[in-house]
Coordinates of C-alpha atoms in Angstrom, one line a residue:
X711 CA 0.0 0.0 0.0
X712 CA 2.8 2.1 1.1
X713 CA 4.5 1.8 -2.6
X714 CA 0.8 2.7 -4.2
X715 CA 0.5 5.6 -2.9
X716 CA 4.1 6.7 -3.2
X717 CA 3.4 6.5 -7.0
X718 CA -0.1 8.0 -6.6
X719 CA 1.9 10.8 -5.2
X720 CA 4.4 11.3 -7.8
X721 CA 2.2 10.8 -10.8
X722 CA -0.9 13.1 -9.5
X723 CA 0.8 15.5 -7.5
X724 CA 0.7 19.4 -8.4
X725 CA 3.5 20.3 -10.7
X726 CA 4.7 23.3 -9.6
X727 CA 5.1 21.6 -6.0
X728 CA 7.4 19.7 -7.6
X729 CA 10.2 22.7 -8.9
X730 CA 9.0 17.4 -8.6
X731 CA 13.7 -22.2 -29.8
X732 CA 11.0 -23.2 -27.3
X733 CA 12.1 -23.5 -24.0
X734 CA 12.4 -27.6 -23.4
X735 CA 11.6 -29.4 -19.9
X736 CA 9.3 -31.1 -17.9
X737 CA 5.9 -29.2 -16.8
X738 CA 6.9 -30.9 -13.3
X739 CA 10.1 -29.0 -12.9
X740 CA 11.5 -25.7 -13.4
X741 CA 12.1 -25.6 -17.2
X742 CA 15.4 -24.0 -18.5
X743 CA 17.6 -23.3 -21.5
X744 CA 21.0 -22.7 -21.2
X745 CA 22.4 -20.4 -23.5
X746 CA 26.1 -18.8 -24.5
X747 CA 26.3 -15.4 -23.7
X748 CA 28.5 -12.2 -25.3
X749 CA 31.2 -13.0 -22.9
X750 CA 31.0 -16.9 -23.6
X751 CA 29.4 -17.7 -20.0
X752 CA 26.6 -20.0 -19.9
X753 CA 23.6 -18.6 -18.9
X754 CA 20.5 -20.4 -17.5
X755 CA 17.0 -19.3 -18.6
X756 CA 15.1 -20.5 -16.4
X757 CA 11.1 -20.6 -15.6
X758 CA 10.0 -21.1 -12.0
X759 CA 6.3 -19.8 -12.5
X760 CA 3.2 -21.7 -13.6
X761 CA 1.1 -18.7 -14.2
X762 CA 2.1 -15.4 -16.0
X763 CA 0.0 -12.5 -15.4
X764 CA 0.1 -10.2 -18.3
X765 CA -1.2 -6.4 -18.1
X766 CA -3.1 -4.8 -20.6
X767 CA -4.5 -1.3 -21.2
X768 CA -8.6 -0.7 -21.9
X769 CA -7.6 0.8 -25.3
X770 CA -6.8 -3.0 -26.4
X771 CA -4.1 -5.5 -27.0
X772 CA -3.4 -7.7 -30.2
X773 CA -1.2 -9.7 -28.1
X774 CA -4.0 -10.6 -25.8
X775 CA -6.3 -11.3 -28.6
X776 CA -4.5 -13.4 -30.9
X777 CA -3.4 -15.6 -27.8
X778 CA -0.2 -16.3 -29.1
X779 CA 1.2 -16.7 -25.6
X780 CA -1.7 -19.5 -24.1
X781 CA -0.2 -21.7 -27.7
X782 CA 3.4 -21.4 -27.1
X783 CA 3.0 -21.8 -23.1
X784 CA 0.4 -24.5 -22.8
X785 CA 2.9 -27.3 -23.5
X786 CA 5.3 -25.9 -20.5
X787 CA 2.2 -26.2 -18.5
X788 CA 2.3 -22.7 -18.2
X789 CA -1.2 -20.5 -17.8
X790 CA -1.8 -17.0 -19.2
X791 CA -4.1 -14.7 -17.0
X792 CA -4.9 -11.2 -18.6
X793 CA -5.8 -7.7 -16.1
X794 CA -7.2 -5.1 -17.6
X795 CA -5.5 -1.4 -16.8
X796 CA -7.5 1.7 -17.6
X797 CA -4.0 3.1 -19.2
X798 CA -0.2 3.1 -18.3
X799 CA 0.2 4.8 -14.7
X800 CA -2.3 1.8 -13.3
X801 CA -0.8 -0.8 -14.8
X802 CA 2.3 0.3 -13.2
X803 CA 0.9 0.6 -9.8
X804 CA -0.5 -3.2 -10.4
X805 CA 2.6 -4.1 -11.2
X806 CA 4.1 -2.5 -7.6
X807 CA 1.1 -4.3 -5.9
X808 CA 2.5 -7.9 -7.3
X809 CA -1.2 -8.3 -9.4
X810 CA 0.4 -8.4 -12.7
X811 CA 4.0 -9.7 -13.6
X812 CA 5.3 -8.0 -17.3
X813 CA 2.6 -5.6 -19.0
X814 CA 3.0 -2.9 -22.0
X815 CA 3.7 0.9 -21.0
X816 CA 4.5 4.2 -23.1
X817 CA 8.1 5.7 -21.8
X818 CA 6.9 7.7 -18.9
X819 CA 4.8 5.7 -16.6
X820 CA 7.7 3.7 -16.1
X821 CA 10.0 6.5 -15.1
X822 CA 7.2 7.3 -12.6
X823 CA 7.2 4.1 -11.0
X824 CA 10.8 4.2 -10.5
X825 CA 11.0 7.4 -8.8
X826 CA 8.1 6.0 -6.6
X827 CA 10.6 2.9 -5.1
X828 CA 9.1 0.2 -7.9
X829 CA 11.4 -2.3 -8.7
X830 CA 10.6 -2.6 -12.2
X831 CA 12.8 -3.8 -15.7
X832 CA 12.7 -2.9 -18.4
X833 CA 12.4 -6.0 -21.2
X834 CA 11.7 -5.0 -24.7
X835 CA 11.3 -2.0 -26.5
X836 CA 9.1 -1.1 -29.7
X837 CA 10.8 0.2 -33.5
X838 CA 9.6 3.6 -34.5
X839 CA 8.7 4.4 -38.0
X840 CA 7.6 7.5 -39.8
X841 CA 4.1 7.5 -39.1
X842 CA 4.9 6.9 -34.8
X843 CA 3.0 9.5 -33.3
X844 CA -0.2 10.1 -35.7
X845 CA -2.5 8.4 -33.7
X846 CA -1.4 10.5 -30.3
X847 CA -3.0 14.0 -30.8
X848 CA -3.5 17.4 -28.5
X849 CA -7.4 18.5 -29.9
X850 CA -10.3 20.7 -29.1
X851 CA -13.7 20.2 -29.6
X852 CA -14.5 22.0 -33.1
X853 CA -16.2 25.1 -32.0
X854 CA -13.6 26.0 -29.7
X855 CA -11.8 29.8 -30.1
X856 CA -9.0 27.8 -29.8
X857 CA -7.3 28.0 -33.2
X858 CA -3.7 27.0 -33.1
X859 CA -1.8 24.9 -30.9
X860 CA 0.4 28.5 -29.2
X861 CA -3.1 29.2 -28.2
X862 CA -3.2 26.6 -25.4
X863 CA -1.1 28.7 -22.8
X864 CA -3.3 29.5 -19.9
X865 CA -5.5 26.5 -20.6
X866 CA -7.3 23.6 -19.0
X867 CA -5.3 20.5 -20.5
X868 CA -6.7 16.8 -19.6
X869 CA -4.8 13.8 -19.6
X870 CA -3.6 11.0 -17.4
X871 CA -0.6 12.3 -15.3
X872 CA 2.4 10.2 -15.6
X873 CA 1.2 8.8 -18.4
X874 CA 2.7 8.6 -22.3
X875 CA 0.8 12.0 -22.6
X876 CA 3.0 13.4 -20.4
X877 CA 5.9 13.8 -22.1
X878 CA 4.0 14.6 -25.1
X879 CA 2.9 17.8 -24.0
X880 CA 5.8 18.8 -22.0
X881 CA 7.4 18.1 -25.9
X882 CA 5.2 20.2 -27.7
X883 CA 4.6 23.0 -25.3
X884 CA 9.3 22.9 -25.2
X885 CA 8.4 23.1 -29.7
X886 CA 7.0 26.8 -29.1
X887 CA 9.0 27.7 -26.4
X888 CA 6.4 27.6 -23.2
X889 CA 6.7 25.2 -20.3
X890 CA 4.6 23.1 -18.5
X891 CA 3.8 25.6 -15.8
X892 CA 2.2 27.5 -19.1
X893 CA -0.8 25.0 -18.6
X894 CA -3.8 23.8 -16.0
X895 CA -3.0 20.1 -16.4
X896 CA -6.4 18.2 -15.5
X897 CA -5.5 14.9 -14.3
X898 CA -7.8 12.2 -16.3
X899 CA -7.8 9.3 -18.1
X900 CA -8.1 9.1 -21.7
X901 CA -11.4 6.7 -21.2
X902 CA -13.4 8.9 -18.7
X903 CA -12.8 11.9 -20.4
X904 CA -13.6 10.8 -23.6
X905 CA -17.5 11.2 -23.2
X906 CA -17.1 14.7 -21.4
X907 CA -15.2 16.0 -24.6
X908 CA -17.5 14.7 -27.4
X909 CA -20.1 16.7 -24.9
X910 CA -18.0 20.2 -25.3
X911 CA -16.9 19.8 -21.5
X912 CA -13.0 19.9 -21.9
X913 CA -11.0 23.0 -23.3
X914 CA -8.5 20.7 -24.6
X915 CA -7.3 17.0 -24.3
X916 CA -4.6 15.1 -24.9
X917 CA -6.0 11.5 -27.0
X918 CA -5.1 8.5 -28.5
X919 CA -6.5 5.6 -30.8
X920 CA -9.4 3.9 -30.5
X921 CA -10.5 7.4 -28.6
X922 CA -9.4 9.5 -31.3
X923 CA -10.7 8.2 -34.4
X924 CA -14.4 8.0 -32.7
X925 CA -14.1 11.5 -32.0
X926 CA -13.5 11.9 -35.2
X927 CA -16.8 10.0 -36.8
X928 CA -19.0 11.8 -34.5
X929 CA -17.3 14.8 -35.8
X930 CA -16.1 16.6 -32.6
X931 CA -12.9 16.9 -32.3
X932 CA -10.6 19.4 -34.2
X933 CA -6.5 18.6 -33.7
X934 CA -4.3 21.2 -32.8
X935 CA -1.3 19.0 -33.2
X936 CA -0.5 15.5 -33.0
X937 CA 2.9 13.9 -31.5
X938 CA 4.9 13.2 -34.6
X939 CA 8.9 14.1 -34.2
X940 CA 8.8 14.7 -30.5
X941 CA 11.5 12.1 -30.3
X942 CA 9.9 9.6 -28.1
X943 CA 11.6 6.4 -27.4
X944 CA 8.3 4.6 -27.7
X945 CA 6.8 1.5 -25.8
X946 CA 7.9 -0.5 -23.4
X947 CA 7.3 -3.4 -22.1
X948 CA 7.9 -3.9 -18.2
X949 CA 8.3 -6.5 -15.5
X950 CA 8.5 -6.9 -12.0
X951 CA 12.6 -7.6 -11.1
X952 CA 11.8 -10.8 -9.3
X953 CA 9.7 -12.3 -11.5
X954 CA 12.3 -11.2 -14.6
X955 CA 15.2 -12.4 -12.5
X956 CA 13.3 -15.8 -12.0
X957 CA 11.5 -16.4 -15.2
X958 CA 14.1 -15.4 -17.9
X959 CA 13.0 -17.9 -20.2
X960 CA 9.7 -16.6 -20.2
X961 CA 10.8 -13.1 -21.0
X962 CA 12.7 -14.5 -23.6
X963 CA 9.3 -16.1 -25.1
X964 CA 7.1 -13.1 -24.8
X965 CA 9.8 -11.1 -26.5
X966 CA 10.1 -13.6 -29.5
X967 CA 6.2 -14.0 -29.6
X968 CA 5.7 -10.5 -29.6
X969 CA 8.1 -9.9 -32.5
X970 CA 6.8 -12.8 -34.2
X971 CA 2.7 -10.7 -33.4
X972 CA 4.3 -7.8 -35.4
X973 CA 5.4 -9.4 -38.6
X974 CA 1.9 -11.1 -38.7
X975 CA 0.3 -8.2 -38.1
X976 CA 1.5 -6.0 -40.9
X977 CA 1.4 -8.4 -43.3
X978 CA -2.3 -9.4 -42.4
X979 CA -3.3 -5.9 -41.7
X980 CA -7.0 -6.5 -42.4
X981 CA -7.3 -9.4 -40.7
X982 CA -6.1 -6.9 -37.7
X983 CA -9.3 -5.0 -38.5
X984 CA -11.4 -7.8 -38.2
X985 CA -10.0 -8.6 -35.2
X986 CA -10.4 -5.1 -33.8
X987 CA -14.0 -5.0 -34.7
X988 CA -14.9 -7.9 -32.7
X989 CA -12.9 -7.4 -29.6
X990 CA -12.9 -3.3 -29.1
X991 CA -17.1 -3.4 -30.5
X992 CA -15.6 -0.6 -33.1
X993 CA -17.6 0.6 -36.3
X994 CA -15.7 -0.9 -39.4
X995 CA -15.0 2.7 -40.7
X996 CA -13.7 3.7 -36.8
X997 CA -11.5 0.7 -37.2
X998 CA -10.4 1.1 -40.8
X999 CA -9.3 5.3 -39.3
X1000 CA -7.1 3.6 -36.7
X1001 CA -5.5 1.0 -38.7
X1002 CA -4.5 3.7 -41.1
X1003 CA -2.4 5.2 -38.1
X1004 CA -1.6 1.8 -36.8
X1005 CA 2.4 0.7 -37.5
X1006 CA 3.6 -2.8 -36.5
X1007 CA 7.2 -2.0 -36.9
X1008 CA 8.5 -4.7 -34.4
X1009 CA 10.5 -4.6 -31.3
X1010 CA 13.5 -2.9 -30.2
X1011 CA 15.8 -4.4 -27.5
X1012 CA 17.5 -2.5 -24.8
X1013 CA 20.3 -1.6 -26.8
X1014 CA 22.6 1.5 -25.1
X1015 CA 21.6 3.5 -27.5
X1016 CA 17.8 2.7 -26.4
X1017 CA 18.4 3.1 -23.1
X1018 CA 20.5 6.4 -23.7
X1019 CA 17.1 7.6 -25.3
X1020 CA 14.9 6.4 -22.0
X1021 CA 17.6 8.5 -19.3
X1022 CA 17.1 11.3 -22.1
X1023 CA 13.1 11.0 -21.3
X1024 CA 13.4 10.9 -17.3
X1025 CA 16.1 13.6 -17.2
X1026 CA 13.9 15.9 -18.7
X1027 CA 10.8 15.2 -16.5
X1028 CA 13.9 15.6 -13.9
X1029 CA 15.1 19.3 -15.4
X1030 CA 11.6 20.6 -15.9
X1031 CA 10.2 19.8 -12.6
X1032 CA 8.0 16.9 -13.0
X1033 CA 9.7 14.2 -11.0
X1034 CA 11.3 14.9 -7.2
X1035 CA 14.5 13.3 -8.1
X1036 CA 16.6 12.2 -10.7
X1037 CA 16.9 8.7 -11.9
X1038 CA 19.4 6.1 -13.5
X1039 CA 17.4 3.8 -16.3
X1040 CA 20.5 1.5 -15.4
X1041 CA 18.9 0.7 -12.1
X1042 CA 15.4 -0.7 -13.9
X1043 CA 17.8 -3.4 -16.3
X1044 CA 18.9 -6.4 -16.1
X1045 CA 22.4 -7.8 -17.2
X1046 CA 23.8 -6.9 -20.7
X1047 CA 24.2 -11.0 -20.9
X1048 CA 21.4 -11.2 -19.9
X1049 CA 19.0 -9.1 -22.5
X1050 CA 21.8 -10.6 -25.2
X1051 CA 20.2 -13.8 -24.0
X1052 CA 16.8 -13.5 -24.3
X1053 CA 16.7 -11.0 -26.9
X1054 CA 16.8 -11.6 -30.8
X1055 CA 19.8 -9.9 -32.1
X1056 CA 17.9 -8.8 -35.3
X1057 CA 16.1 -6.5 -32.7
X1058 CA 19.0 -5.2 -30.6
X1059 CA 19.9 -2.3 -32.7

């Protein structure tokens, strides 16, 4: 409890009070793999759990959906339990509560946790591509006087604090030369203040896919900009340190299966669709919108360079304000061996 609230704390607090190939073995007995690392070592990946609890956020997870995880698990005697998150921040704070082992994350939430005493790694990262950030967008409602993004100083901005939207608009407002003491920040998430916007209710919010592109049928919403080029390091996904340092052979599966999710995924792009309609009840046009923003570039593996791009991210929140205290993205990692391990080395770029 102590640990909830400590990230509670640090993602809703007041800014300006913060100046802030399969693994082999019996399904009776650990299963394990040892592999050869970069130094020549041995290393054993190992699998003490029967039951992986996966995170997910309420805007939907292919991963989930295909259940490419319960096929490659089930003959390890392994089971796959799925908790829904309304976005990143809770997920995190599920995670710190020991209700969910790995779960996906943008880069901020996170950086939160770790300032809030989470003891979190970092496992995979996601490729970026030319069209990252079209689906992430700062908007108004269309009769709004608000006619160009310099207009938003002074006003009312909703998002989820410590979430990917974070660093968004702390991005955009640096791109035009104001701060993030230049806004009202109005701590929500994306899904409960999706109906109050469509209503006319919020000044200005900060959205994503599926929310986004049913804004946009119902014609109310009007963008003011969106997050393209504000040099995010993307996605992550996340685990709990003793569950990673236990189960590295599952990390190692999740990694390849997700990887393996992408390069289905753009090839079968409309079987994506199909699959979005019937899970996330979304209008085929709604999910034709988001699939036209949608990449499936694959993942990215903690790399330096990768991690050079995540300290970037929290020493910013750091500089401006944001977070009480700075941070080392070291501290949330495993072992160079052992990413080299469990990672494919097409991905660690």
């Amino acid at each position: 409890m102590i640990k909830r609230r400590r990230f509670l704390n640090v993602a809703t607090s007041s800014l300006g009070g913060f100046s802030m190939a399969y693994l082999l073995g019996s399904c009776n007995q650990q299963s394990q793999l040892n592999v050869a690392s970069t130094t020549g070592n041995s290393i054993s990946l190992g699998i003490k759990t029967k039951v992986l609890r996966m995170g997910y956020q309420s805007a939907g997870d292919l991963f989930r959906n295909r259940q490419v995880l319960e096929k490659r698990l089930e003959p390890l005697g392994i089971k796959v339990e799925w908790a829904q998150f309304v976005q990143g921040p809770q997920l995190m704070e599920g995670m710190a509560a020991k209700r969910v082992d790995v779960g996906s994350v943008g880069e901020t939430p996170p950086i939160f946790a770790q300032v809030a005493g989470s003891d979190l790694v970092y496992v995979v990262g996601t490729q970026k591509t030319e069209k990252t950030g079209t689906s992430s967008v700062i908007a108004v409602p269309p009769e709004s006087p608000l006619q160009k993004f310099e207009d938003i100083k002074g006003q009312e901005v909703y998002f989820q604090k410590g979430s990917a939207s974070h660093y968004f608009i702390l991005r955009a407002l640096q791109s035009i030369g104001l701060t993030i003491k230049d806004i009202k920040i109005k701590s929500m998430a994306t899904v409960e203040a999706s109906a109050a916007f469509i209503q006319g209710k919020i000044p200005v919010w900060m959205t994503s896919d599926p929310y986004y592109a049913i804004a946009q049928k119902m014609g109310r919403i009007r963008v003011l900009r969106d997050s393209v080029g504000l040099d995010s390091p993307g996605a992550y996904y996340i685990a709990g340190r003793k569950f990673a340092e236990e189960n590295p052979g599952l990390l190692k599966i999740i990694i390849e299966e997700l990887n393996a999710l992408d390069k289905w995924a753009d090839a079968n792009r409309n079987e994506v669709k199909k699959l979005m309609i019937a899970t996330q009840k979304l209008d085929e046009d709604v999910a034709a919108r988001i699939m036209s923003r949608r990449t499936f570039a694959g993942r990215r593996g903690l790399s330096p360079a990768l991690i050079a791009e995540q300290q970037r991210v929290a020493d910013l929140f750091f500089k401006e304000g944001v977070i009480p205290k700075k941070i080392n993205i070291h501290d949330a990692l495993l072992a160079p061996d052992v990413y080299a391990a469990i990672t494919p080395p097409e991905i660690m770029v």
